[in-house]
Coordinates of C-alpha atoms in Angstrom, one line a residue:
Chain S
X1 CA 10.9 -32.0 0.0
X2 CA 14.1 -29.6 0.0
X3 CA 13.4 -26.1 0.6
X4 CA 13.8 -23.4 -1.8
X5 CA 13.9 -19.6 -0.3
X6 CA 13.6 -16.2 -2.1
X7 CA 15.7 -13.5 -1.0
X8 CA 14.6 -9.5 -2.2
X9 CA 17.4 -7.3 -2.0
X10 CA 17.1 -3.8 -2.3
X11 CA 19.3 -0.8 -1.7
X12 CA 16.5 0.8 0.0
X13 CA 13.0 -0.5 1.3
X14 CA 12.5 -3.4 -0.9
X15 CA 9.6 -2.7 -1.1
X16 CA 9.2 -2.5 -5.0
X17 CA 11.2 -5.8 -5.6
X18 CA 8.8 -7.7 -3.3
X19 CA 5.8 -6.3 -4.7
X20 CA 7.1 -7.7 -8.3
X21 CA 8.4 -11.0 -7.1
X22 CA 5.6 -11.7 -5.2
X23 CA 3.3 -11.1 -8.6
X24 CA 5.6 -13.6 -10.2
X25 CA 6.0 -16.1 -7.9
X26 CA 2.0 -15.9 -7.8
X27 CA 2.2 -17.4 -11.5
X28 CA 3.9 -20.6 -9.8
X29 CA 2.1 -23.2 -7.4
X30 CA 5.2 -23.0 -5.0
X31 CA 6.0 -22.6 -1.2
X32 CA 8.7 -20.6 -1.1
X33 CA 10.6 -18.9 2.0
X34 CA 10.8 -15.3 1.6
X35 CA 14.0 -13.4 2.9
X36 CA 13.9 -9.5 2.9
X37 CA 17.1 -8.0 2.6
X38 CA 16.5 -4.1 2.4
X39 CA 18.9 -0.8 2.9
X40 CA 21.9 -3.0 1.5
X41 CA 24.1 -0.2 0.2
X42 CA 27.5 -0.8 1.0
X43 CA 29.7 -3.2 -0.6
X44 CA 30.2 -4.6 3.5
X45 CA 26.5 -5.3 3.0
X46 CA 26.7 -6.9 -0.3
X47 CA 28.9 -9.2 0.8
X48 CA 27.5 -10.0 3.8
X49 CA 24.2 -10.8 1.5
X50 CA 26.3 -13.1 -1.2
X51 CA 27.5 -15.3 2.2
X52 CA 23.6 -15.3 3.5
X53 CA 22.3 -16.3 0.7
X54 CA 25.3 -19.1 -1.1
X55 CA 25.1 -20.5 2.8
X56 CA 20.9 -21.1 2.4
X57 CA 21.4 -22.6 -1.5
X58 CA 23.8 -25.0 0.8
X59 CA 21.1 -25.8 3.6
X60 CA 18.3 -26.2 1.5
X61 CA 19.8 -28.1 -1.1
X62 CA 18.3 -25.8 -4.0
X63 CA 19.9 -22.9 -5.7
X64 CA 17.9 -19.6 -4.0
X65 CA 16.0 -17.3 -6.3
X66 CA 17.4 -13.8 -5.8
X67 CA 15.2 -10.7 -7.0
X68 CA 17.4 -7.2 -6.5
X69 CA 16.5 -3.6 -7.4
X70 CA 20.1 -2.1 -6.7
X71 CA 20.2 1.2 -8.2
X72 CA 23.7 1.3 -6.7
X73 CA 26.5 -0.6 -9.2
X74 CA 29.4 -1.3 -6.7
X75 CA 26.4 -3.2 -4.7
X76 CA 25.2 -5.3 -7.5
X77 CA 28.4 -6.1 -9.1
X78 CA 29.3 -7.8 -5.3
X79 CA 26.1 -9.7 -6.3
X80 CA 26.6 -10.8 -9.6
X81 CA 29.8 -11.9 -9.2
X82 CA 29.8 -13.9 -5.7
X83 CA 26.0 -14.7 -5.5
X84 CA 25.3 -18.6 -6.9
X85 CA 21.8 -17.9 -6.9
X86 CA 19.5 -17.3 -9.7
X87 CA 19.8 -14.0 -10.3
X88 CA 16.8 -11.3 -11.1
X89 CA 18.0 -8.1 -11.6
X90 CA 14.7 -6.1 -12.1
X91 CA 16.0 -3.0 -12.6
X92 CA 19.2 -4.1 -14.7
X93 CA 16.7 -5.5 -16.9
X94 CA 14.7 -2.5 -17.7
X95 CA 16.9 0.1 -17.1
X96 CA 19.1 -0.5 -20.3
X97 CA 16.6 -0.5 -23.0
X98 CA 14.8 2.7 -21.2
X99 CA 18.4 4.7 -21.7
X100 CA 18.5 4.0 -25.2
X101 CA 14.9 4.8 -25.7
X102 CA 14.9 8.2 -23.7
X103 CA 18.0 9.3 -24.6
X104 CA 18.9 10.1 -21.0
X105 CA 20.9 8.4 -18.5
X106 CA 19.7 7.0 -15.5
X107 CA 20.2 8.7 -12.1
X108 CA 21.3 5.7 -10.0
X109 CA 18.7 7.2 -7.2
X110 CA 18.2 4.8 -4.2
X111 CA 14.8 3.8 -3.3
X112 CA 11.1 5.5 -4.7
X113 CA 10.7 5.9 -0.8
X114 CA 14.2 7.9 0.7
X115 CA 13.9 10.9 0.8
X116 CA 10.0 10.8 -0.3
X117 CA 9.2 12.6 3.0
X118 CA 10.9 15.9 1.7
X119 CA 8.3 16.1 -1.1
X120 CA 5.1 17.8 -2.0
X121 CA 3.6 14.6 -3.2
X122 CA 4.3 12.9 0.1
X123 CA 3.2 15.6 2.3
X124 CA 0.1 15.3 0.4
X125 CA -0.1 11.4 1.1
X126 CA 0.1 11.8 4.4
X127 CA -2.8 14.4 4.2
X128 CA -5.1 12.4 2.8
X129 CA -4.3 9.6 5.4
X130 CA -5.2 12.3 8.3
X131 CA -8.0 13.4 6.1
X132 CA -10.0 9.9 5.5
X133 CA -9.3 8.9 9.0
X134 CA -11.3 12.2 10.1
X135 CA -14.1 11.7 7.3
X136 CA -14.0 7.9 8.6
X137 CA -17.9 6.5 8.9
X138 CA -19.3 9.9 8.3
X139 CA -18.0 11.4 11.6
X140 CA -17.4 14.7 10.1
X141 CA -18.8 16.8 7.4
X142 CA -16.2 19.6 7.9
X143 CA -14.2 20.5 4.3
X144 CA -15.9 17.6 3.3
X145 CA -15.6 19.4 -0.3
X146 CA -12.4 19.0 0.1
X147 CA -12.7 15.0 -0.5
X148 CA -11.7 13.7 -3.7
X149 CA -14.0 10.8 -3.3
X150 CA -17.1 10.2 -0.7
X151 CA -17.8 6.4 -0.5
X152 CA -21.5 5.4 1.0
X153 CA -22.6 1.9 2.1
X154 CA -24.6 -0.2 4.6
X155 CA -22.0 -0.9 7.8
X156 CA -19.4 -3.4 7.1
X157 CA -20.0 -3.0 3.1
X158 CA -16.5 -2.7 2.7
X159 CA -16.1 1.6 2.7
X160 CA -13.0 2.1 5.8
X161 CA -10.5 0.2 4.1
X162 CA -11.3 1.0 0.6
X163 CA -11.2 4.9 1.8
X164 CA -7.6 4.2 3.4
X165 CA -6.4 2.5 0.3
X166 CA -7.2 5.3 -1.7
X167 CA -5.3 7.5 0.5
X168 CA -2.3 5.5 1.3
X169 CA -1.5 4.5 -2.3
X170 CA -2.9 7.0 -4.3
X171 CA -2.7 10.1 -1.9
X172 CA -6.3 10.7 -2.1
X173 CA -8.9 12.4 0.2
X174 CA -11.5 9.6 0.8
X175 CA -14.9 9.9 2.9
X176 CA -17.2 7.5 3.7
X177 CA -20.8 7.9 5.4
X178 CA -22.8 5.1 6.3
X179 CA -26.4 4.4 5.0
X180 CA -28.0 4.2 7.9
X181 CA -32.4 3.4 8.4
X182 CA -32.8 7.4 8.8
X183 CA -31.7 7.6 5.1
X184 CA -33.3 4.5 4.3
X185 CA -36.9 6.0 5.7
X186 CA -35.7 9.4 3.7
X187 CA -35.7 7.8 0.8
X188 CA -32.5 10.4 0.4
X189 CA -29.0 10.2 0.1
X190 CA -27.3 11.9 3.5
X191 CA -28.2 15.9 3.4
X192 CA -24.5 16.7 3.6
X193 CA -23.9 14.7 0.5
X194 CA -25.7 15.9 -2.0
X195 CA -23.8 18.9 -3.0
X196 CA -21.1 16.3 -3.7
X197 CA -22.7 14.2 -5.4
X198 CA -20.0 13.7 -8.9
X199 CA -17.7 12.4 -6.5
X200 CA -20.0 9.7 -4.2
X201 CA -19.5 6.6 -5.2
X202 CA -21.7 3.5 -3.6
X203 CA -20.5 0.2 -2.3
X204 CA -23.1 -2.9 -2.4
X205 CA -22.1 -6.4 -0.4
X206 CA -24.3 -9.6 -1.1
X207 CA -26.5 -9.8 2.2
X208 CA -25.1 -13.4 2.7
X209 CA -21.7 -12.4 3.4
X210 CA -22.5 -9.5 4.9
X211 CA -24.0 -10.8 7.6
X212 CA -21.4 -13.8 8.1
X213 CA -19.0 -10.1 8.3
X214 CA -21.4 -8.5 11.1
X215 CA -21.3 -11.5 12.8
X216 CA -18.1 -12.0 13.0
X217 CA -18.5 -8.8 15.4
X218 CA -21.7 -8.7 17.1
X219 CA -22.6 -12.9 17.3
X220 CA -26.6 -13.0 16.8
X221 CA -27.5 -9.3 17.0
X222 CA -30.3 -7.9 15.1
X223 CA -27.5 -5.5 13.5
X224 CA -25.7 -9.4 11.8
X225 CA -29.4 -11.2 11.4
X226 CA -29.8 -12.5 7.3
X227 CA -33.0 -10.8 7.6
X228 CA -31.5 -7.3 8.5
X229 CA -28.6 -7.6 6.0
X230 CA -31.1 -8.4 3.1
X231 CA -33.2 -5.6 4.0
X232 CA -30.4 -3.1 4.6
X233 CA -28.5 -4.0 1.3
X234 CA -31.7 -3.9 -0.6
X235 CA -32.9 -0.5 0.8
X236 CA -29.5 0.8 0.0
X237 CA -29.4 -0.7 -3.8
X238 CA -32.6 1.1 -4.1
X239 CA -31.5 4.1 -3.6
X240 CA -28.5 3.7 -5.0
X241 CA -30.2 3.1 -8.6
X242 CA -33.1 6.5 -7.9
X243 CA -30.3 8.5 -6.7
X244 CA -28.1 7.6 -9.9
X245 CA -24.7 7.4 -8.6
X246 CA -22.5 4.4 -9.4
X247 CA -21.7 1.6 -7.5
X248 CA -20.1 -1.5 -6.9
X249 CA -20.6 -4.8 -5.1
X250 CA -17.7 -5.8 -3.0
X251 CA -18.8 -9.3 -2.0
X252 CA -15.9 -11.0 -4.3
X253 CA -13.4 -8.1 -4.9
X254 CA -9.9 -7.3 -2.9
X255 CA -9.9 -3.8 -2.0
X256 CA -6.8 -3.4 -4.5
X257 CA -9.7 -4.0 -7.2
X258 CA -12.3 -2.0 -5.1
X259 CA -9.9 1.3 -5.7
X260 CA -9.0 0.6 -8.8
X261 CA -12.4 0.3 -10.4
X262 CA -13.8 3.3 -8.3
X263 CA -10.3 5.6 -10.0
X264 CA -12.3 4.1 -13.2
X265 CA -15.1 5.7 -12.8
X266 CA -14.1 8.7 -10.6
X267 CA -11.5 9.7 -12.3
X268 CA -11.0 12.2 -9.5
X269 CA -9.1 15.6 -10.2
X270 CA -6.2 15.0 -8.4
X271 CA -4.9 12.2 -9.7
X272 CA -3.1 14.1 -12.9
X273 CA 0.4 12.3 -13.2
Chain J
X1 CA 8.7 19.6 -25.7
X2 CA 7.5 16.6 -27.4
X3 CA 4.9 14.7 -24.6
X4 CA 6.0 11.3 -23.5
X5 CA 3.1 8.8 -22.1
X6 CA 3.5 6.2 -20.2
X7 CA 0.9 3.0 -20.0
X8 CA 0.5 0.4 -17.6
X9 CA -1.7 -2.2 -18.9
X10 CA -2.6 -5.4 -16.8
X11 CA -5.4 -7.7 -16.9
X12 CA -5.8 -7.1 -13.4
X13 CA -5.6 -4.4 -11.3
X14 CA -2.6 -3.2 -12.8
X15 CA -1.1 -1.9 -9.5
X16 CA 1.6 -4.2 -10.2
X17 CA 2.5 -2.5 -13.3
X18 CA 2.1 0.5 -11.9
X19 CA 4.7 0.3 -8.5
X20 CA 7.5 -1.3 -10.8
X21 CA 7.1 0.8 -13.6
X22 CA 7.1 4.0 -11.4
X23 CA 10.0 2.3 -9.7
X24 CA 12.1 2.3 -12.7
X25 CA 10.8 5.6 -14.0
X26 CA 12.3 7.5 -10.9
X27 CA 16.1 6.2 -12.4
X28 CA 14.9 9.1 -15.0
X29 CA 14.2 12.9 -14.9
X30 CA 11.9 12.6 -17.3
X31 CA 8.2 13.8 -16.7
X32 CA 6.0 11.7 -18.7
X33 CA 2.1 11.5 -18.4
X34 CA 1.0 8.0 -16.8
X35 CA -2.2 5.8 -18.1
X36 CA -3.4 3.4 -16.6
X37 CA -5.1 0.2 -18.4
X38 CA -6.3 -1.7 -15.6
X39 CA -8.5 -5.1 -16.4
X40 CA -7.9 -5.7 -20.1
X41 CA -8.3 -9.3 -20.3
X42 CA -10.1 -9.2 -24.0
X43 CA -9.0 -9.8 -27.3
X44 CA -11.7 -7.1 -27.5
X45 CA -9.9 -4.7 -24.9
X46 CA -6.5 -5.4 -26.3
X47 CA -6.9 -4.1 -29.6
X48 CA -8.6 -1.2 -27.7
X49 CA -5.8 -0.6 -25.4
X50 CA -3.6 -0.7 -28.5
X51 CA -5.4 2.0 -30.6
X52 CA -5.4 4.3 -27.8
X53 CA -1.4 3.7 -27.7
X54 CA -0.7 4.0 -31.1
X55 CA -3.2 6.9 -31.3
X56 CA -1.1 8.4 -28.3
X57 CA 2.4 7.8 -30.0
X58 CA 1.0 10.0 -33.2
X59 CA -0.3 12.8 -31.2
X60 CA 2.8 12.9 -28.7
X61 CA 5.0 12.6 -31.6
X62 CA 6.8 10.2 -29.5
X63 CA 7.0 6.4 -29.0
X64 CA 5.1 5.8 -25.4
X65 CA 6.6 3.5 -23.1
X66 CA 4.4 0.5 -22.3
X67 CA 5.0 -1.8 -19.2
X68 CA 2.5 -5.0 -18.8
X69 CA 1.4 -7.5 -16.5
X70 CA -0.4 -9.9 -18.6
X71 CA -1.1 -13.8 -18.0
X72 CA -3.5 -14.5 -20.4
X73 CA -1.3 -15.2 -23.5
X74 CA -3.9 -14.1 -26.1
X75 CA -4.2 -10.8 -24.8
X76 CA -0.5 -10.1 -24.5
X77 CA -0.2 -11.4 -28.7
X78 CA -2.2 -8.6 -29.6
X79 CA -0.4 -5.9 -27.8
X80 CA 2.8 -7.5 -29.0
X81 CA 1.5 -7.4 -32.6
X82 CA 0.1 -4.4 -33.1
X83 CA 1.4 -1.7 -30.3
X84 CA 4.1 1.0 -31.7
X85 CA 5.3 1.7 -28.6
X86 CA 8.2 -0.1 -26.3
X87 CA 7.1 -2.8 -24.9
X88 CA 8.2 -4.0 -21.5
X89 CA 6.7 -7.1 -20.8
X90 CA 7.2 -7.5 -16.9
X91 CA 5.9 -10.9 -16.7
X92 CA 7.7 -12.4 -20.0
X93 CA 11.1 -11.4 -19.3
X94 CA 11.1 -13.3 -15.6
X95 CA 8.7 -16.2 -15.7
X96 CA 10.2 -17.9 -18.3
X97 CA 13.6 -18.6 -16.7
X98 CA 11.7 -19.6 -14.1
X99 CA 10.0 -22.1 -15.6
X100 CA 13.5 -23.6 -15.6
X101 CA 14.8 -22.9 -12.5
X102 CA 11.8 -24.3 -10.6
X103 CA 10.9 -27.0 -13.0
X104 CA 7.4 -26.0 -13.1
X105 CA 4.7 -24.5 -15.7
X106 CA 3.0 -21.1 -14.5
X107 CA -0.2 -21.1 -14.2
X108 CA -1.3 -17.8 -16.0
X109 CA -3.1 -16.9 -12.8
X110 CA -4.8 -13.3 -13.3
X111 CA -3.7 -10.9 -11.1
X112 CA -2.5 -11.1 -7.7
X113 CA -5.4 -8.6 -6.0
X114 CA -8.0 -11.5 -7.8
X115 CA -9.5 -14.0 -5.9
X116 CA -7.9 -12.7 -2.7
X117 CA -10.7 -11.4 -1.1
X118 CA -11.5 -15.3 0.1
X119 CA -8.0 -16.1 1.0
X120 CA -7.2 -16.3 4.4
X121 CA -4.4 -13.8 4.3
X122 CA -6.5 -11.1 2.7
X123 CA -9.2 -12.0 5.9
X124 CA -6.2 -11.8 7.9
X125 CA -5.1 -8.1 6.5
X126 CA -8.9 -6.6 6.8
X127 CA -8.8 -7.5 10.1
X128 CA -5.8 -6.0 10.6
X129 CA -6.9 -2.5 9.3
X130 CA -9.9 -3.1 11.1
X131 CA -7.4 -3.8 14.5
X132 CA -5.1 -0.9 14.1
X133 CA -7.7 1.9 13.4
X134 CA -9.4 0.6 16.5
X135 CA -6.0 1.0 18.7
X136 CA -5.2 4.6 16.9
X137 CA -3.8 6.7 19.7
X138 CA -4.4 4.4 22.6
X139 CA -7.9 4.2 22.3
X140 CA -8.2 0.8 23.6
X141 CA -6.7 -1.5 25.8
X142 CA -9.1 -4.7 24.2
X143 CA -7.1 -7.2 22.9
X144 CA -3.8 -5.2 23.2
X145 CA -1.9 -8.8 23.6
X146 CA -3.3 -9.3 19.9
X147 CA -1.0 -6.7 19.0
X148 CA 2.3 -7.6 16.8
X149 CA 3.7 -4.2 16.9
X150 CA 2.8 -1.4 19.6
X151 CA 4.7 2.3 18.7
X152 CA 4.7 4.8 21.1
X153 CA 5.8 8.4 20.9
X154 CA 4.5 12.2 20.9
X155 CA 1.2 13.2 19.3
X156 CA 2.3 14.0 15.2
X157 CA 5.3 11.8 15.6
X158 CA 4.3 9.2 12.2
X159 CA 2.4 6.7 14.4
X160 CA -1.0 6.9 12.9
X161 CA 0.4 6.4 9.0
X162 CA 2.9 4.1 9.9
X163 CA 0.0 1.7 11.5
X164 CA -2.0 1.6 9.1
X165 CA 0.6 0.3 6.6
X166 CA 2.0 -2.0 8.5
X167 CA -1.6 -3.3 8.6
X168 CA -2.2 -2.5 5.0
X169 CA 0.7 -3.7 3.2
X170 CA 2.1 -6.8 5.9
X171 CA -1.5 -7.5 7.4
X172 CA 0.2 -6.6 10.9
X173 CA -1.5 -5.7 14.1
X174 CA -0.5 -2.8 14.8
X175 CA -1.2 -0.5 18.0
X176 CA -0.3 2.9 18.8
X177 CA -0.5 4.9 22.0
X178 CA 0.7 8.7 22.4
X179 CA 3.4 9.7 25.2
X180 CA 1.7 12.1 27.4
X181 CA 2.6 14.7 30.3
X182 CA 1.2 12.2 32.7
X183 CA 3.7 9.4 31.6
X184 CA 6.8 12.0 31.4
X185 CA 5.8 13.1 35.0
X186 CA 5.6 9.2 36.0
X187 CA 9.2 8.6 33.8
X188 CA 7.7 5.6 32.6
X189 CA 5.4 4.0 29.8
X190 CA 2.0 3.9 29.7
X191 CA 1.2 1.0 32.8
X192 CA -1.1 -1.0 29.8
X193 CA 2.0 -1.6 27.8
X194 CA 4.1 -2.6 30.0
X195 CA 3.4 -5.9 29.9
X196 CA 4.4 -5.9 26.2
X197 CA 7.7 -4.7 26.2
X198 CA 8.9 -6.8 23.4
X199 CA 6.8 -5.8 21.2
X200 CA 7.0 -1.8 21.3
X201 CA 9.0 0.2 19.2
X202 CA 9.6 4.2 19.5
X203 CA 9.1 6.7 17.0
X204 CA 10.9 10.1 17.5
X205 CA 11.3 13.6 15.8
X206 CA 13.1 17.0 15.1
X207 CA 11.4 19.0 17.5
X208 CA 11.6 21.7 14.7
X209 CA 9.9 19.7 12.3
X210 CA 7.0 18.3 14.9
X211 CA 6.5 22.2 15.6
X212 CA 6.0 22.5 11.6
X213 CA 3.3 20.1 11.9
X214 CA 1.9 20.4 15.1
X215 CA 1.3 24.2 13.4
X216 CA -0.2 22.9 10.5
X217 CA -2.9 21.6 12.8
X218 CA -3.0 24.8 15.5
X219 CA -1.3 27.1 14.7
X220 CA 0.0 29.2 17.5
X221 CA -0.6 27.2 20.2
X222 CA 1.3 26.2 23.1
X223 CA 1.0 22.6 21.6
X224 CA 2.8 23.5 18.9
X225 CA 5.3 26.0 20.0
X226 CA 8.9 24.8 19.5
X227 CA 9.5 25.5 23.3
X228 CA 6.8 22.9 24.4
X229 CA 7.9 20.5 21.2
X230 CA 11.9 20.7 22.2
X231 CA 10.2 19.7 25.8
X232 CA 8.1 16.3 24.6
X233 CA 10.8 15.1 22.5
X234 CA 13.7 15.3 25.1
X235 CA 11.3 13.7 27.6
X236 CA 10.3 10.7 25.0
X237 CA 13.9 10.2 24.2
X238 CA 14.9 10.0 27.8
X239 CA 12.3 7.6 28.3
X240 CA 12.7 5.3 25.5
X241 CA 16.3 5.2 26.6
X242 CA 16.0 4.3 30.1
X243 CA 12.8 1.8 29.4
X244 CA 15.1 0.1 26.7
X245 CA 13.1 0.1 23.8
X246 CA 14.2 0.7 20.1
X247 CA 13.4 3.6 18.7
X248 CA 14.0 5.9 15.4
X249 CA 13.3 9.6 14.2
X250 CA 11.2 9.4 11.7
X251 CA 11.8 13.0 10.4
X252 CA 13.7 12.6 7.0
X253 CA 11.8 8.8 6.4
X254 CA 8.4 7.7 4.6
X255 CA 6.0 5.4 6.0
X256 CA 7.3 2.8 4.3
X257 CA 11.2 3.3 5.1
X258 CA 9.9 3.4 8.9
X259 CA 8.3 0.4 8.3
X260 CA 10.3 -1.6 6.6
X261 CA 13.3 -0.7 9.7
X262 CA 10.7 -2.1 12.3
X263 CA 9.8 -5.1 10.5
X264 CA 13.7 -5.5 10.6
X265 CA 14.0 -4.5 14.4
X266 CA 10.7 -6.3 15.8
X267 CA 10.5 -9.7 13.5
X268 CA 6.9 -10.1 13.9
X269 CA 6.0 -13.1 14.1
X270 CA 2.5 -13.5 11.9
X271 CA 5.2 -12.4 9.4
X272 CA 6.4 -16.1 8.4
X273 CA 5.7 -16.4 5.0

């Protein structure tokens, strides 16, 4: 079967133009090689691309498919004109009608992610990082008003890479605490919760895959047994429902859909733009 | 000022939308409020989704800019009948040509982040998370050979947040291990890496701006003082020089403009797809 490779250029990270091609080429049932080509922002470079990529449309025998945010014209001209891909120009695409509608011009500005590091809203990013890897599995209830949103869940329900996602992507400050048999025999939610209790949301996990999960780490413990799990998850639903926060179960969802349902519901201060 | 909103409506998570459309927006200096629309993939929640834009348009007195990731065809007709705002359908404008190009029909697959949480490669990326928090700042020597990327360098250098995207957004393992007095006074890397070599990369800073930080933390301290900073960082460098391994300063670059240069540098190679 020949081969057929994708390439993403990108004056800066690439980072944007594989995030989109990747959601388009997930609409197709096709293998395709995938060929990064960031921080191409010099004509040298351009060129240098054009011969990469005309040389693999030669090997493989099929014309590559070529996705390119290029903010930068001398760049994409090279492209255009000496590429014998098919071309995608994301941003040529968009760009155009956007002038026309906002009356403006647009800035040509390289990359969503050069100099990012310089601003408040990335300074605040990297807060939140620090801040949810702190408040990770309920190790510390300092400035823990501070959090824009305070996950809770049996172990393994899902809560430590949810809380990260939040930060990385959305620069927010995400706790978790974990619902342990003390809160269970309680019948409360964790004392240094409750005067946060708006911002708590609860994550659920059918016992099933739970404890394939726990086991996974800790082969035929008590802590991974089906019997455990199904008690654990239905102590925690319990008290999920009398405490009345809102809550989710993970069993089926990415952690892309995880965040996004909890900014739903949350709707958490910070998040204004 | 009249308001201008921006919505990103998807039938899935909509994150998609969401990192192009903010992509092209930064070509602008305009400052528009953002919606998101996230899981509309009704008839029902389409002609929802297009009363709150048109309601939006009348109150802004200004057309709002709509950009859409939607599959399901039926859905997408009734924002493209009955929304008064400009459209920009992300999906429409590339997977047609497509189509041609590869030969094949798309498959109207919902959403990208859907479904994933069975695949392998989303398995592959929660363990990943789950890998690199447990090697933060050389906590543990376990399974270092697992490791795809291992990045030294001072304490507050960037290697905490650049881990955890690596693992986030490439599923990579990756480790990270401070450079201490003890190594500086033994002018060489920590003995547990060593056997890894290939697989280390360095991250450096301004000893200015790791004072700035450091302060954030303690301020006042002799951690933080420029004096002991300027010290660390001309001890890393010399190190990283004479051990060989690559290295950058991470203090004008983002997360993901770090990571993206070490992707480029190390070639992982779990990253084959």
């Amino acid at each position: 079967m020949p081969q057929r490779t994708v390439f993403f250029i990108s004056d800066g990270t690439g980072i944007t133009a594989e995030t989109f091609g990747n959601a388009i080429l997930a609409q197709f049932e096709t293998k395709a090689r995938h060929v990064r080509l960031p921080f191409v922002d010099t004509v040298d470079k351009a060129h240098q691309a054009v011969r990469q990529i005309n040389h693999t449309g030669v090997v493989d025998g099929n014309k590559p498919i070529v996705f390119t945010t290029l903010v930068n014209m001398d760049v994409l001209r090279v492209i255009q004109e000496g590429c014998q891909g098919m071309l995608l120009d994301m941003f040529g695409m968009f760009v155009h009608p956007l002038e026309q509608e906002l009356g403006l011009k647009s800035n040509h500005r390289i990359g969503r992610f050069s100099d990012a590091s310089k601003s408040k809203e990335y300074h605040d990013r990297i807060e939140a990082i620090n801040f949810s890897l702190a408040h990770d599995d309920g190790q510390s209830n300092r400035d823990l008003e501070q959090s824009d949103v305070i996950l809770v869940g049996v172990s393994r329900s899902g809560k430590t890479p949810t809380s990260l996602y939040l930060a990385m992507q959305y620069g927010l400050k995400a706790s978790n605490y974990p619902l342990i048999p003390e809160d269970f025999e309680r019948r409360q939610l964790p004392p240094a919760l409750v005067p946060h209790r708006g911002k708590i949301f609860g994550l659920t996990i059918q016992p099933e895959r739970l404890s394939e999960i726990r086991n996974e780490r800790r082969p035929n413990s008590k802590y991974a047994s089906l019997e455990n799990c199904r008690m654990e998850v239905s102590e925690a639903e319990a008290m999920m429902r009398r405490t009345g926060i809102r809550w989710l179960s993970t069993t089926t969802k990415s952690i892309e859909e995880i965040a996004t349902t909890i900014l739903q519901e949350i709707h958490p201060e910070r998040l204004v733009y």
